């Protein structure tokens, strides 16, 4: 089994876009690989204006992940800042990484535009911290979407440079390209996200799921109930493909023939999402009833991650003659 490392920003309660993409992928990987999953709270500090909600966000996110099938017996699940050795490696990597490599990163330029009031040092150093995250645990495989390949390439460059100066310490992590489904939000335009307020939380009760689904944009060309619809341009239909897959073709035919109205179609979708997530909600409720469970899981994850980190840093210091 190769070692997979993946880091996720603490975004609080997860939505169905997270669930259908990253979470389900992580659940399946833990059966094939030695997986380390990390909630990257230090990365989050580069863009947060306040940390008031940070602990709550970590807690809710971990709850969702555990209820969705992430199994701490099969993987290590921990919080980045709970293993401070990552900051040591981040500093040391900073000494082998030319500034020009960092300044050319497109996401740095985007972030500068997005938050001109807060162009902090952490934004430019972000790829070094990411390299430290992966390599501290000797990550060999990193699941990424196509848009994240340049970031991983920078990690590989830092590893190559470090190894060429100080000797082979780190494996060059390989990308495992994952075809995460791009789930559109309820506006049918933007990717589902909290910032666009176009999401449905996976822990939402059925009545809230129904309320959210009823706001979804459908085929804009279908003005009247008697108009034939175009499921191929309708995001409600797109969601049916995930949650009502056995009836998706039938729904498409009924839509094209105007045999079904959008209101009924949405009610059906809300019902499918609610039943599809029923066992998740049950498991989550059980976890909520054990107040210390999440804290225990992430404390145990930190202990196991720390043990690996300690070995790596011993090796790093020996190679760098920092004895
Ligand atoms: Fe979309 Fe369903 Fe309306 Fe067709 S009937 S346009 S699939 S919501």
Coordinates of C-alpha atoms and ligand atoms in Angstrom, one line a residue:
X1 CA 0.0 0.0 0.0
X2 CA 1.4 3.4 -0.9
X3 CA 0.9 6.3 1.4
X4 CA -1.8 8.9 0.4
X5 CA -1.7 12.3 1.9
X6 CA -4.6 14.8 1.5
X7 CA -5.3 18.1 3.2
X8 CA -8.7 19.9 3.5
X9 CA -9.5 23.3 4.7
X10 CA -11.9 23.4 7.6
X11 CA -15.1 24.5 6.0
X12 CA -17.6 23.5 8.7
X13 CA -20.7 21.4 7.8
X14 CA -20.1 19.8 4.4
X15 CA -22.4 20.2 1.4
X16 CA -23.4 17.7 -1.2
X17 CA -20.7 19.0 -3.6
X18 CA -18.0 18.1 -1.0
X19 CA -19.7 14.7 -0.4
X20 CA -20.0 13.6 -4.0
X21 CA -16.5 14.7 -4.8
X22 CA -13.7 14.7 -2.3
X23 CA -15.4 12.8 0.6
X24 CA -16.5 9.8 -1.4
X25 CA -13.1 9.6 -3.0
X26 CA -11.4 9.6 0.3
X27 CA -13.7 6.9 1.7
X28 CA -12.9 4.6 -1.2
X29 CA -9.1 5.3 -1.0
X30 CA -8.8 4.2 2.6
X31 CA -9.4 0.6 1.5
X32 CA -6.6 0.6 -1.0
X33 CA -3.9 2.9 0.5
X34 CA -2.3 3.9 3.8
X35 CA -4.2 7.2 4.0
X36 CA -3.4 10.3 6.0
X37 CA -6.1 13.0 6.0
X38 CA -5.4 16.3 7.5
X39 CA -7.6 19.3 8.3
X40 CA -5.3 22.2 7.3
X41 CA -6.2 24.9 9.8
X42 CA -2.9 26.7 9.4
X43 CA -3.5 27.1 5.7
X44 CA -6.9 28.5 6.5
X45 CA -5.2 31.4 8.5
X46 CA -4.0 32.8 5.2
X47 CA -7.5 33.9 4.2
X48 CA -9.5 34.1 7.5
X49 CA -10.3 37.5 9.0
X50 CA -11.1 35.8 12.3
X51 CA -10.6 32.5 14.0
X52 CA -13.7 32.7 16.1
X53 CA -15.5 29.9 14.2
X54 CA -12.4 27.8 13.4
X55 CA -12.8 25.2 16.1
X56 CA -16.5 24.8 15.5
X57 CA -15.8 24.4 11.7
X58 CA -13.2 21.7 12.3
X59 CA -15.5 19.9 14.7
X60 CA -18.5 19.9 12.3
X61 CA -16.4 19.0 9.3
X62 CA -14.8 16.0 11.1
X63 CA -18.2 14.9 12.3
X64 CA -19.5 14.9 8.7
X65 CA -16.4 13.0 7.4
X66 CA -16.7 10.4 10.1
X67 CA -20.4 9.9 9.5
X68 CA -19.8 9.7 5.8
X69 CA -17.5 6.7 6.2
X70 CA -14.0 8.0 7.0
X71 CA -12.8 5.3 9.4
X72 CA -10.1 6.2 11.9
X73 CA -9.2 2.5 12.1
X74 CA -8.3 2.6 8.4
X75 CA -6.6 6.0 8.2
X76 CA -5.1 8.8 10.2
X77 CA -7.4 11.8 10.5
X78 CA -5.9 14.8 12.3
X79 CA -5.6 18.6 12.4
X80 CA -2.5 20.2 10.9
X81 CA -1.6 22.5 13.8
X82 CA -1.8 19.6 16.3
X83 CA 1.6 18.4 14.9
X84 CA 3.7 21.5 15.1
X85 CA 6.7 19.8 13.4
X86 CA 5.2 20.8 10.1
X87 CA 6.1 24.4 10.9
X88 CA 9.8 23.4 11.4
X89 CA 9.9 21.6 8.0
X90 CA 8.1 24.6 6.4
X91 CA 10.8 26.9 7.7
X92 CA 13.6 24.6 6.5
X93 CA 12.0 24.1 3.0
X94 CA 11.8 27.9 2.8
X95 CA 15.6 27.9 2.7
X96 CA 15.7 25.8 -0.4
X97 CA 12.8 27.3 -2.3
X98 CA 13.6 30.3 -4.6
X99 CA 11.2 33.1 -4.2
X100 CA 10.7 33.3 -8.0
X101 CA 9.0 29.8 -7.8
X102 CA 6.5 31.1 -5.4
X103 CA 5.7 34.4 -7.0
X104 CA 4.8 32.7 -10.3
X105 CA 2.1 30.6 -8.7
X106 CA -1.3 31.6 -10.3
X107 CA -3.3 31.1 -7.1
X108 CA -1.0 33.6 -5.3
X109 CA -1.8 36.2 -7.9
X110 CA -5.5 35.4 -7.6
X111 CA -5.4 35.7 -3.8
X112 CA -3.7 39.1 -4.0
X113 CA -6.5 40.3 -6.2
X114 CA -9.2 38.7 -3.9
X115 CA -7.9 40.1 -0.6
X116 CA -5.7 43.2 -1.4
X117 CA -6.3 44.3 2.3
X118 CA -4.5 41.1 3.5
X119 CA -1.6 40.1 1.3
X120 CA 0.2 38.2 4.1
X121 CA 3.5 36.3 3.9
X122 CA 1.6 33.0 4.4
X123 CA -0.1 33.5 1.0
X124 CA 3.2 33.4 -0.8
X125 CA 4.6 30.6 1.4
X126 CA 1.5 28.5 1.0
X127 CA 3.1 26.0 -1.5
X128 CA 6.0 25.5 0.9
X129 CA 3.6 24.6 3.7
X130 CA 1.8 22.3 1.4
X131 CA 5.1 20.6 0.5
X132 CA 5.9 20.3 4.2
X133 CA 2.4 18.8 4.9
X134 CA 2.9 16.0 2.3
X135 CA 6.5 15.2 2.9
X136 CA 6.5 15.3 6.7
X137 CA 4.5 12.1 6.5
X138 CA 6.4 10.8 3.5
X139 CA 3.3 11.0 1.3
X140 CA 3.8 9.2 -1.9
X141 CA 0.4 9.8 -3.6
X142 CA -1.7 12.9 -3.6
X143 CA -5.2 12.8 -5.0
X144 CA -5.7 16.0 -7.0
X145 CA -8.1 17.5 -9.5
X146 CA -6.5 18.6 -12.8
X147 CA -6.4 22.2 -11.6
X148 CA -4.2 21.3 -8.7
X149 CA -1.5 19.6 -10.7
X150 CA 0.7 22.8 -10.8
X151 CA 0.7 22.9 -7.0
X152 CA 1.8 19.4 -6.7
X153 CA 4.5 20.0 -9.3
X154 CA 5.9 22.7 -7.1
X155 CA 6.0 20.3 -4.1
X156 CA 8.0 17.9 -6.4
X157 CA 10.4 20.6 -7.4
X158 CA 11.0 21.5 -3.7
X159 CA 11.6 17.8 -2.9
X160 CA 14.0 17.4 -5.8
X161 CA 15.9 20.5 -4.7
X162 CA 16.1 19.5 -1.1
X163 CA 17.2 15.9 -2.0
X164 CA 19.8 17.2 -4.4
X165 CA 21.4 19.5 -1.7
X166 CA 21.0 17.3 1.4
X167 CA 20.6 13.8 0.1
X168 CA 17.6 11.6 -0.5
X169 CA 15.2 12.0 2.3
X170 CA 11.8 12.4 0.6
X171 CA 10.0 10.5 -2.0
X172 CA 8.7 12.6 -4.9
X173 CA 4.9 12.5 -4.4
X174 CA 2.9 11.4 -7.4
X175 CA -0.4 12.8 -8.4
X176 CA -3.4 10.5 -8.4
X177 CA -5.7 12.3 -10.8
X178 CA -9.2 12.1 -9.5
X179 CA -12.2 13.0 -11.7
X180 CA -14.2 14.8 -9.0
X181 CA -17.6 15.5 -10.3
X182 CA -18.1 19.2 -10.6
X183 CA -21.4 19.7 -8.8
X184 CA -23.1 22.9 -9.7
X185 CA -24.9 24.8 -7.0
X186 CA -28.6 25.5 -6.8
X187 CA -28.1 28.6 -9.0
X188 CA -27.1 26.2 -11.8
X189 CA -24.2 28.4 -12.7
X190 CA -21.4 28.3 -10.1
X191 CA -19.8 25.3 -8.5
X192 CA -21.6 24.4 -5.3
X193 CA -20.0 26.3 -2.4
X194 CA -20.7 28.0 0.8
X195 CA -19.4 31.4 -0.4
X196 CA -22.0 31.3 -3.3
X197 CA -24.8 30.3 -0.9
X198 CA -26.0 27.8 -3.5
X199 CA -25.4 24.6 -1.4
X200 CA -27.3 21.9 0.5
X201 CA -25.6 20.6 3.6
X202 CA -25.4 16.9 3.9
X203 CA -26.5 17.0 7.5
X204 CA -29.6 19.1 6.7
X205 CA -32.9 17.6 7.8
X206 CA -35.4 16.6 5.1
X207 CA -37.5 19.8 5.4
X208 CA -34.5 21.9 4.9
X209 CA -33.3 19.9 1.9
X210 CA -36.8 20.4 0.4
X211 CA -36.7 24.1 1.1
X212 CA -33.3 24.5 -0.5
X213 CA -34.1 22.3 -3.5
X214 CA -37.3 24.3 -4.2
X215 CA -35.0 27.4 -4.8
X216 CA -33.0 25.6 -7.5
X217 CA -32.8 27.1 -11.0
X218 CA -34.2 24.8 -13.7
X219 CA -34.3 24.9 -17.5
X220 CA -34.6 28.7 -18.0
X221 CA -36.4 28.0 -21.3
X222 CA -39.3 26.2 -19.6
X223 CA -41.7 29.0 -18.7
X224 CA -45.0 27.0 -18.5
X225 CA -45.8 23.6 -17.1
X226 CA -46.9 22.6 -20.7
X227 CA -43.5 23.5 -22.2
X228 CA -41.2 20.6 -23.0
X229 CA -38.1 20.8 -20.8
X230 CA -34.4 20.3 -21.5
X231 CA -33.0 18.1 -18.8
X232 CA -29.5 18.4 -20.3
X233 CA -29.4 22.1 -19.3
X234 CA -31.1 21.7 -15.9
X235 CA -29.1 21.3 -12.7
X236 CA -32.0 19.6 -10.9
X237 CA -31.7 16.9 -13.5
X238 CA -28.0 16.8 -13.0
X239 CA -28.5 16.1 -9.3
X240 CA -31.1 13.5 -10.1
X241 CA -28.3 11.6 -11.9
X242 CA -26.5 11.3 -8.6
X243 CA -29.4 10.8 -6.2
X244 CA -32.2 9.2 -8.4
X245 CA -29.8 7.4 -10.8
X246 CA -32.1 4.4 -11.3
X247 CA -34.9 6.7 -12.6
X248 CA -32.8 9.3 -14.3
X249 CA -33.6 8.3 -17.9
X250 CA -37.3 8.1 -17.1
X251 CA -37.2 11.6 -15.5
X252 CA -35.4 13.0 -18.6
X253 CA -38.1 11.5 -20.9
X254 CA -41.0 12.9 -18.7
X255 CA -39.3 16.3 -18.7
X256 CA -38.9 16.4 -22.5
X257 CA -42.6 15.3 -22.9
X258 CA -43.8 17.8 -20.3
X259 CA -45.3 14.9 -18.4
X260 CA -43.7 16.2 -15.2
X261 CA -43.6 19.8 -13.8
X262 CA -40.6 21.3 -12.3
X263 CA -42.2 21.6 -8.8
X264 CA -42.9 17.8 -8.7
X265 CA -39.5 17.1 -10.2
X266 CA -37.8 19.1 -7.4
X267 CA -40.0 17.4 -4.7
X268 CA -38.8 14.1 -6.1
X269 CA -35.2 15.2 -6.0
X270 CA -35.5 16.4 -2.4
X271 CA -37.0 13.1 -1.4
X272 CA -34.1 11.2 -3.2
X273 CA -31.5 13.4 -1.5
X274 CA -33.1 12.9 1.9
X275 CA -33.3 9.1 1.6
X276 CA -29.8 8.9 0.0
X277 CA -28.4 10.6 3.1
X278 CA -30.7 9.0 5.7
X279 CA -28.1 6.5 7.0
X280 CA -25.5 9.3 7.0
X281 CA -27.8 11.4 9.2
X282 CA -28.4 8.5 11.5
X283 CA -24.7 7.8 11.9
X284 CA -24.0 11.5 12.5
X285 CA -26.7 11.7 15.2
X286 CA -25.0 8.7 16.9
X287 CA -21.7 10.5 16.8
X288 CA -23.2 13.7 18.1
X289 CA -24.5 11.8 21.1
X290 CA -20.9 11.0 22.1
X291 CA -19.6 14.4 22.9
X292 CA -15.9 13.5 23.2
X293 CA -15.7 11.2 20.1
X294 CA -14.5 13.8 17.6
X295 CA -11.9 15.1 20.0
X296 CA -10.7 11.6 20.8
X297 CA -10.4 10.7 17.1
X298 CA -8.3 13.8 16.2
X299 CA -6.2 13.5 19.3
X300 CA -5.4 9.9 18.4
X301 CA -4.8 11.0 14.8
X302 CA -2.3 13.6 16.0
X303 CA -0.4 11.1 18.1
X304 CA 0.0 8.7 15.2
X305 CA 0.9 11.5 12.8
X306 CA 3.4 13.0 15.3
X307 CA 5.2 9.6 15.5
X308 CA 5.8 9.6 11.7
X309 CA 6.7 13.4 11.8
X310 CA 9.3 12.8 14.6
X311 CA 11.1 10.1 12.5
X312 CA 11.1 12.3 9.4
X313 CA 12.5 15.4 11.2
X314 CA 15.2 13.3 12.8
X315 CA 16.3 12.2 9.3
X316 CA 16.0 15.8 8.0
X317 CA 18.1 17.2 10.8
X318 CA 20.8 14.5 10.3
X319 CA 20.9 15.2 6.6
X320 CA 21.1 19.0 7.1
X321 CA 23.7 18.6 9.9
X322 CA 21.4 20.4 12.3
X323 CA 22.4 18.2 15.2
Ligands
LIG1 FE1 -35.4 20.3 -14.8 FE2 -37.1 18.5 -13.8 FE3 -38.0 20.8 -14.7 FE4 -37.1 19.1 -16.4 S1 -38.9 18.8 -15.1 S2 -36.6 21.3 -16.4 S3 -35.5 18.1 -15.2 S4 -36.7 20.5 -12.9

